[in-house]
CSV table of C-alpha atoms in Angstrom, one decimal:
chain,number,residue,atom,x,y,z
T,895,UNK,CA,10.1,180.4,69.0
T,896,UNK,CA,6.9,178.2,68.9
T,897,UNK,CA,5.2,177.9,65.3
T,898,UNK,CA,1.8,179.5,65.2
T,899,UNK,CA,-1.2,177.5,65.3
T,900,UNK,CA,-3.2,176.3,62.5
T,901,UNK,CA,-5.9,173.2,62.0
T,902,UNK,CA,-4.1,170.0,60.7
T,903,UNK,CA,-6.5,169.9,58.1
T,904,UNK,CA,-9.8,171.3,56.5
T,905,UNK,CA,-12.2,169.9,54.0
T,906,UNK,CA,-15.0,171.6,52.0
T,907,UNK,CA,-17.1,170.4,48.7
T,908,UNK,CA,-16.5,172.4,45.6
T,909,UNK,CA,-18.1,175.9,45.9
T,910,UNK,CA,-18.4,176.0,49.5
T,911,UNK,CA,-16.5,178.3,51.5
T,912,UNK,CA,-13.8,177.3,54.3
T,913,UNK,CA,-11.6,179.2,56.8
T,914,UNK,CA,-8.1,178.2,58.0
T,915,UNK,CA,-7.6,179.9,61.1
T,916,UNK,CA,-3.9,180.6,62.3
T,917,UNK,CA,-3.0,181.7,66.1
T,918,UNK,CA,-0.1,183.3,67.7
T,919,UNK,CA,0.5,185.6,70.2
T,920,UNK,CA,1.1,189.3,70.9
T,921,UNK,CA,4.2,188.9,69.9
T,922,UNK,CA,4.2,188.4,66.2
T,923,UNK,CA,0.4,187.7,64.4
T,924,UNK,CA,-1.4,190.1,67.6
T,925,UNK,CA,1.2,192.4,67.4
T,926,UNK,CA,1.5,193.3,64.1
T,927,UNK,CA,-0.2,193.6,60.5
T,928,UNK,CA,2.2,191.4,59.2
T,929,UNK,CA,0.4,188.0,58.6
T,930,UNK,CA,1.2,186.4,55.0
T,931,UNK,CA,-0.5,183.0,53.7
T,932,UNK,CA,0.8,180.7,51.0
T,933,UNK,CA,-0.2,177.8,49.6
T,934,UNK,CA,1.6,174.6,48.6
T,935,UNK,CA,1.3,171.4,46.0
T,936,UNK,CA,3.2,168.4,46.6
T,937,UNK,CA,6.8,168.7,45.5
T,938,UNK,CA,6.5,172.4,44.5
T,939,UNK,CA,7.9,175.9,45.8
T,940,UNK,CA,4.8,177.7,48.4
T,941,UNK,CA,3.3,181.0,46.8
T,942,UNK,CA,2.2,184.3,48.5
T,943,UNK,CA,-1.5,184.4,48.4
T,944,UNK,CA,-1.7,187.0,51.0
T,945,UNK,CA,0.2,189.8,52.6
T,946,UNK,CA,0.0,192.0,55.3
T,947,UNK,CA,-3.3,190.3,56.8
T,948,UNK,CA,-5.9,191.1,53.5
T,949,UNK,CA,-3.8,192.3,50.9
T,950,UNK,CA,-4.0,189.6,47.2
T,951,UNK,CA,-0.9,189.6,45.0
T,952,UNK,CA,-1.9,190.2,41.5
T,953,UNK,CA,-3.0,187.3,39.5
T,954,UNK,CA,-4.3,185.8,43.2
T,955,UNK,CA,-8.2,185.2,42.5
T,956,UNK,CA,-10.3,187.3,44.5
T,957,UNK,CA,-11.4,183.9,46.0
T,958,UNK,CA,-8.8,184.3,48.8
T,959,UNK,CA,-9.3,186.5,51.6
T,960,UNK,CA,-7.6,187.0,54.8
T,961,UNK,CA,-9.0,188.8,58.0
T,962,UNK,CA,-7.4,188.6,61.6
T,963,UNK,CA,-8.8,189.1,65.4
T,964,UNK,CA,-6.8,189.4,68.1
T,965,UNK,CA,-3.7,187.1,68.1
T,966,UNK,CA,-5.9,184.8,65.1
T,967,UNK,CA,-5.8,185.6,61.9
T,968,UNK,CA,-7.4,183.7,59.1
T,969,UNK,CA,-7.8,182.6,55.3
T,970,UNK,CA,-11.1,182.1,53.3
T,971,UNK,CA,-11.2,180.5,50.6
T,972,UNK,CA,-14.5,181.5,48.8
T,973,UNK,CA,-16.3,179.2,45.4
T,974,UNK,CA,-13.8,176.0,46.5
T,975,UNK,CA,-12.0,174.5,43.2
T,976,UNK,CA,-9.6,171.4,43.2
T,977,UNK,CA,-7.1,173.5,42.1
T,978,UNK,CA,-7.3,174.6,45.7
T,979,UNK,CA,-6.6,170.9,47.0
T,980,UNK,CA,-2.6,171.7,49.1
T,981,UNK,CA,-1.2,172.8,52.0
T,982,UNK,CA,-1.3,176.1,53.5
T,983,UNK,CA,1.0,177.9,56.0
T,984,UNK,CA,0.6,181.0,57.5
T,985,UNK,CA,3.7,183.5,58.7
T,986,UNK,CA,3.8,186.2,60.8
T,987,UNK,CA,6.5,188.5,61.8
T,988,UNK,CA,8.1,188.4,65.4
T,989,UNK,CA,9.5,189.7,68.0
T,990,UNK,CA,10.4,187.3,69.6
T,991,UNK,CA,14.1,185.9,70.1
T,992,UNK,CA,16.5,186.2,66.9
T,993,UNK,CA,13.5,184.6,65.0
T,994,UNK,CA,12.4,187.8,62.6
T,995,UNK,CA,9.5,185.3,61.0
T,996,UNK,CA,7.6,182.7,62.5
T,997,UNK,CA,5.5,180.1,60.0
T,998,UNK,CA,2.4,178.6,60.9
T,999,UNK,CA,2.2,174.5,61.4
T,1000,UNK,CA,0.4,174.7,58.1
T,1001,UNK,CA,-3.4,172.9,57.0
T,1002,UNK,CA,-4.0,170.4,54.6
T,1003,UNK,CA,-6.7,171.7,52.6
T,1004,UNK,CA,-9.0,168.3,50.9
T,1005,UNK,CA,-11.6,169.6,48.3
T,1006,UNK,CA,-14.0,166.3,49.0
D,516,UNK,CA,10.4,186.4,34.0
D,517,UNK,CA,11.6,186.4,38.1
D,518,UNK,CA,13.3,183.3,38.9
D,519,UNK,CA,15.8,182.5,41.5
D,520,UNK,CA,17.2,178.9,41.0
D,521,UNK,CA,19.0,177.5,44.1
D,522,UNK,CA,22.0,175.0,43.5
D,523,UNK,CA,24.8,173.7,46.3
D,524,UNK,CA,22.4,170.8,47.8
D,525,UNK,CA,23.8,167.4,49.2
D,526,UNK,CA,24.8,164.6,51.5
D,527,UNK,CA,26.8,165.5,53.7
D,528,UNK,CA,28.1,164.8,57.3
D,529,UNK,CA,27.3,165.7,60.4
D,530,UNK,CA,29.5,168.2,61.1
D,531,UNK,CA,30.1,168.7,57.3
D,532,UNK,CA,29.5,172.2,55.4
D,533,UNK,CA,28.0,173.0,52.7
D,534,UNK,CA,27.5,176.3,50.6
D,535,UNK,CA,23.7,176.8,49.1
D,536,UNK,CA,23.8,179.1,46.0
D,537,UNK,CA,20.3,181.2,45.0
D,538,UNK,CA,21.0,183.0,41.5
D,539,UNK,CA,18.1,185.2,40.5
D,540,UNK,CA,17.2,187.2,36.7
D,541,UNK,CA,14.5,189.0,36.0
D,542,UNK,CA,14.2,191.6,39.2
D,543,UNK,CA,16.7,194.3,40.5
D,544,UNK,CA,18.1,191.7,43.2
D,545,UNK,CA,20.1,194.3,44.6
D,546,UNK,CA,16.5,196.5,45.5
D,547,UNK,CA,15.0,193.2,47.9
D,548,UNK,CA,16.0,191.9,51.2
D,549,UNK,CA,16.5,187.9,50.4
D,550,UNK,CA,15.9,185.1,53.0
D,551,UNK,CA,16.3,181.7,53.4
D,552,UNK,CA,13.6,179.5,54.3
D,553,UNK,CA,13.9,175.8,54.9
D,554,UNK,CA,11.2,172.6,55.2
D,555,UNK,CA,12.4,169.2,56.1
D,556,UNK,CA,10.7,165.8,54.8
D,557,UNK,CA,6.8,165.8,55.2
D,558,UNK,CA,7.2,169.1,57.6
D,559,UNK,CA,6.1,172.9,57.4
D,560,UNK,CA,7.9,176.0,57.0
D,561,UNK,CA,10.8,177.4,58.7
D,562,UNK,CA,12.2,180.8,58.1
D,563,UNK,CA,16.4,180.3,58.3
D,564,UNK,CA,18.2,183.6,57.6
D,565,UNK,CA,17.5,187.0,55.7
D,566,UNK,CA,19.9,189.8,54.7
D,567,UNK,CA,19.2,193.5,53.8
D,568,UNK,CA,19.9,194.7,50.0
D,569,UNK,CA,23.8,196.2,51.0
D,570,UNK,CA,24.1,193.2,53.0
D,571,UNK,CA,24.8,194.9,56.1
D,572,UNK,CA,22.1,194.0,58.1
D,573,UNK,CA,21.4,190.1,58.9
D,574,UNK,CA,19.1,187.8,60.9
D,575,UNK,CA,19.1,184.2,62.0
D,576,UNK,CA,16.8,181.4,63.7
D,577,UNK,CA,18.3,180.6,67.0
D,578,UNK,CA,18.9,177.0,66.1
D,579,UNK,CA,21.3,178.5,62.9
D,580,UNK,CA,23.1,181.4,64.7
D,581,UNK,CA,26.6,181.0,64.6
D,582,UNK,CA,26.6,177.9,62.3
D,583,UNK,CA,25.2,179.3,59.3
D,584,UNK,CA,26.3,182.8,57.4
D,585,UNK,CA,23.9,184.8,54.7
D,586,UNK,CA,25.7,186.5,52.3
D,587,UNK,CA,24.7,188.3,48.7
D,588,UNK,CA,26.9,189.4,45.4
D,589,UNK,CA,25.0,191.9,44.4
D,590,UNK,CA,27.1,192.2,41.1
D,591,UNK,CA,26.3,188.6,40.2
D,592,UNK,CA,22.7,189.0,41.6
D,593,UNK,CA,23.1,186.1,43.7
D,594,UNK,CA,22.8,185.2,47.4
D,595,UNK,CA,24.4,182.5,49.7
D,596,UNK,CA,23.9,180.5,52.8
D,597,UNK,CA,27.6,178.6,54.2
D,598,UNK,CA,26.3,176.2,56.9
D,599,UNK,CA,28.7,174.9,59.3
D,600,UNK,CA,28.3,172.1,61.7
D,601,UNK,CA,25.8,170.7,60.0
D,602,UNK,CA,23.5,168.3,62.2
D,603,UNK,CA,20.6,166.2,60.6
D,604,UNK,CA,18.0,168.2,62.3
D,605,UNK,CA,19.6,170.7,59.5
D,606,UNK,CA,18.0,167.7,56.6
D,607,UNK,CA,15.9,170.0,54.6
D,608,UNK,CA,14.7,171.7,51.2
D,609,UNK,CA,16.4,175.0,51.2
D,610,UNK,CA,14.3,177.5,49.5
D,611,UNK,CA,15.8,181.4,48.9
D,612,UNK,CA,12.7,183.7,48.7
D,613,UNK,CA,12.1,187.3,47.7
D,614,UNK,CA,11.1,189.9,50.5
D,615,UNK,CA,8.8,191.6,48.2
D,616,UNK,CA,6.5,192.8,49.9
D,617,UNK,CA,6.8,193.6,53.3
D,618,UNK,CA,7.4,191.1,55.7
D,619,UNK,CA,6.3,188.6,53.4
D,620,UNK,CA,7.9,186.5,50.4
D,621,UNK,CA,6.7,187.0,47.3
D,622,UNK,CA,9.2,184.9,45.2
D,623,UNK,CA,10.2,181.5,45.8
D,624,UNK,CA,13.2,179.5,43.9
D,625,UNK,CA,12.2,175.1,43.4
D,626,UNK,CA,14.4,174.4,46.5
D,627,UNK,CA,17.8,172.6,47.1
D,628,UNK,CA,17.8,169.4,49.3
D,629,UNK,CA,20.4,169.0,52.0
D,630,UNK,CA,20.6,165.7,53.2
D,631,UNK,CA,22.6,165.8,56.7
């Protein structure tokens, strides 16, 4: 099971917008509604930011939407902040194999 | 306040086992499907193990299948991963997560490191 694919990095200034994009196939993010996003700081735990493609957690700002097309789904990050500065993985569930979730090769995001 | 705190982390040899431990307060554990998710030094995400709230139902990675066994005490509202054969492609933070929402993970414990 291949990891999805997602942009090694992405940079923005604060207040801009940016998009991480996140591909798979039909077999897990084009085949189901099931794309999650979380975001990482160094040395700590990742936390949900999305769920099932555009759906926030509460006490996510409103500042993080997700949308997806096809086998790409994506995360934008509206009004940029530092607090943003991490790294973000996608996930998706699959059907492929014994794998039942497959992770995204994640994005570093750099607020400039 | 959810937490799930991981313990059981190590060195270890190849070939060694070890038993990760995720005890969780604050959230009827026995209601949520737990998984195990894993990210070795300066690498993403990988998604290990889950098991359904009785703990009859169970799914592994390919790489893990038949090395590594899930397993949940619902009465001491904790969940476990025994890994066999260890091999250092196995080196990794060891994270238990929440299935809280669906097909997602909404919880996430600090992580245990397993050094193989």
């Amino acid at each position: 099971q291949s990891a999805l694919t997602q942009p090694a990095s992405v940079s923005g200034s604060p207040g801009q917008s940016i998009t991480i994009s996140c591909t798979g196939t039909t077999s897990d993010v084009g085949g189901y509604n099931y794309v999650s996003w979380y975001q990482q700081h160094p040395g700590k735990a990742p936390k949900l930011m999305i769920y099932e493609v555009t759906n926030r957690p509460s006490g996510v700002s409103s500042r993080f939407s997700g949308s997806k097309s096809g086998n790409t789904a994506s995360l934008t990050i509206s009004g940029l902040q530092a607090e943003d500065e991490g790294d973000y993985y996608c996930s998706s569930h699959s059907i492929s194999g014994n794998t039942q979730y497959v992770f995204g090769t994640g994005t570093k995001v750099t607020v400039l | 306040e959810v937490q799930l705190v991981e313990s059981g982390g190590g060195l270890v040899q190849p070939g060694g086992s070890l038993r990760l431990s995720c005890e969780v307060s604050g959230f009827t554990f026995r209601s949520y499907w737990m998984n195990w998710v894993r990210q070795a030094p300066g690498k993403g995400l990988e998604w290990v193990a889950n098991i359904r709230q009785d703990g009859n139902e169970k799914h592994y990675m390919d790489s893990v299948k038949g090395r590594f066994t899930i397993s949940r005490d619902n009465t001491k509202h904790s969940l476990y991963l025994q890994m066999n054969s260890l091999r250092a492609e196995d080196t990794a933070v060891y994270y238990c997560a929440r299935g809280g929402v669906l097909h997602g993970f909404d919880m996430w414990g600090q992580g245990t490191m397993v050094t193989v």
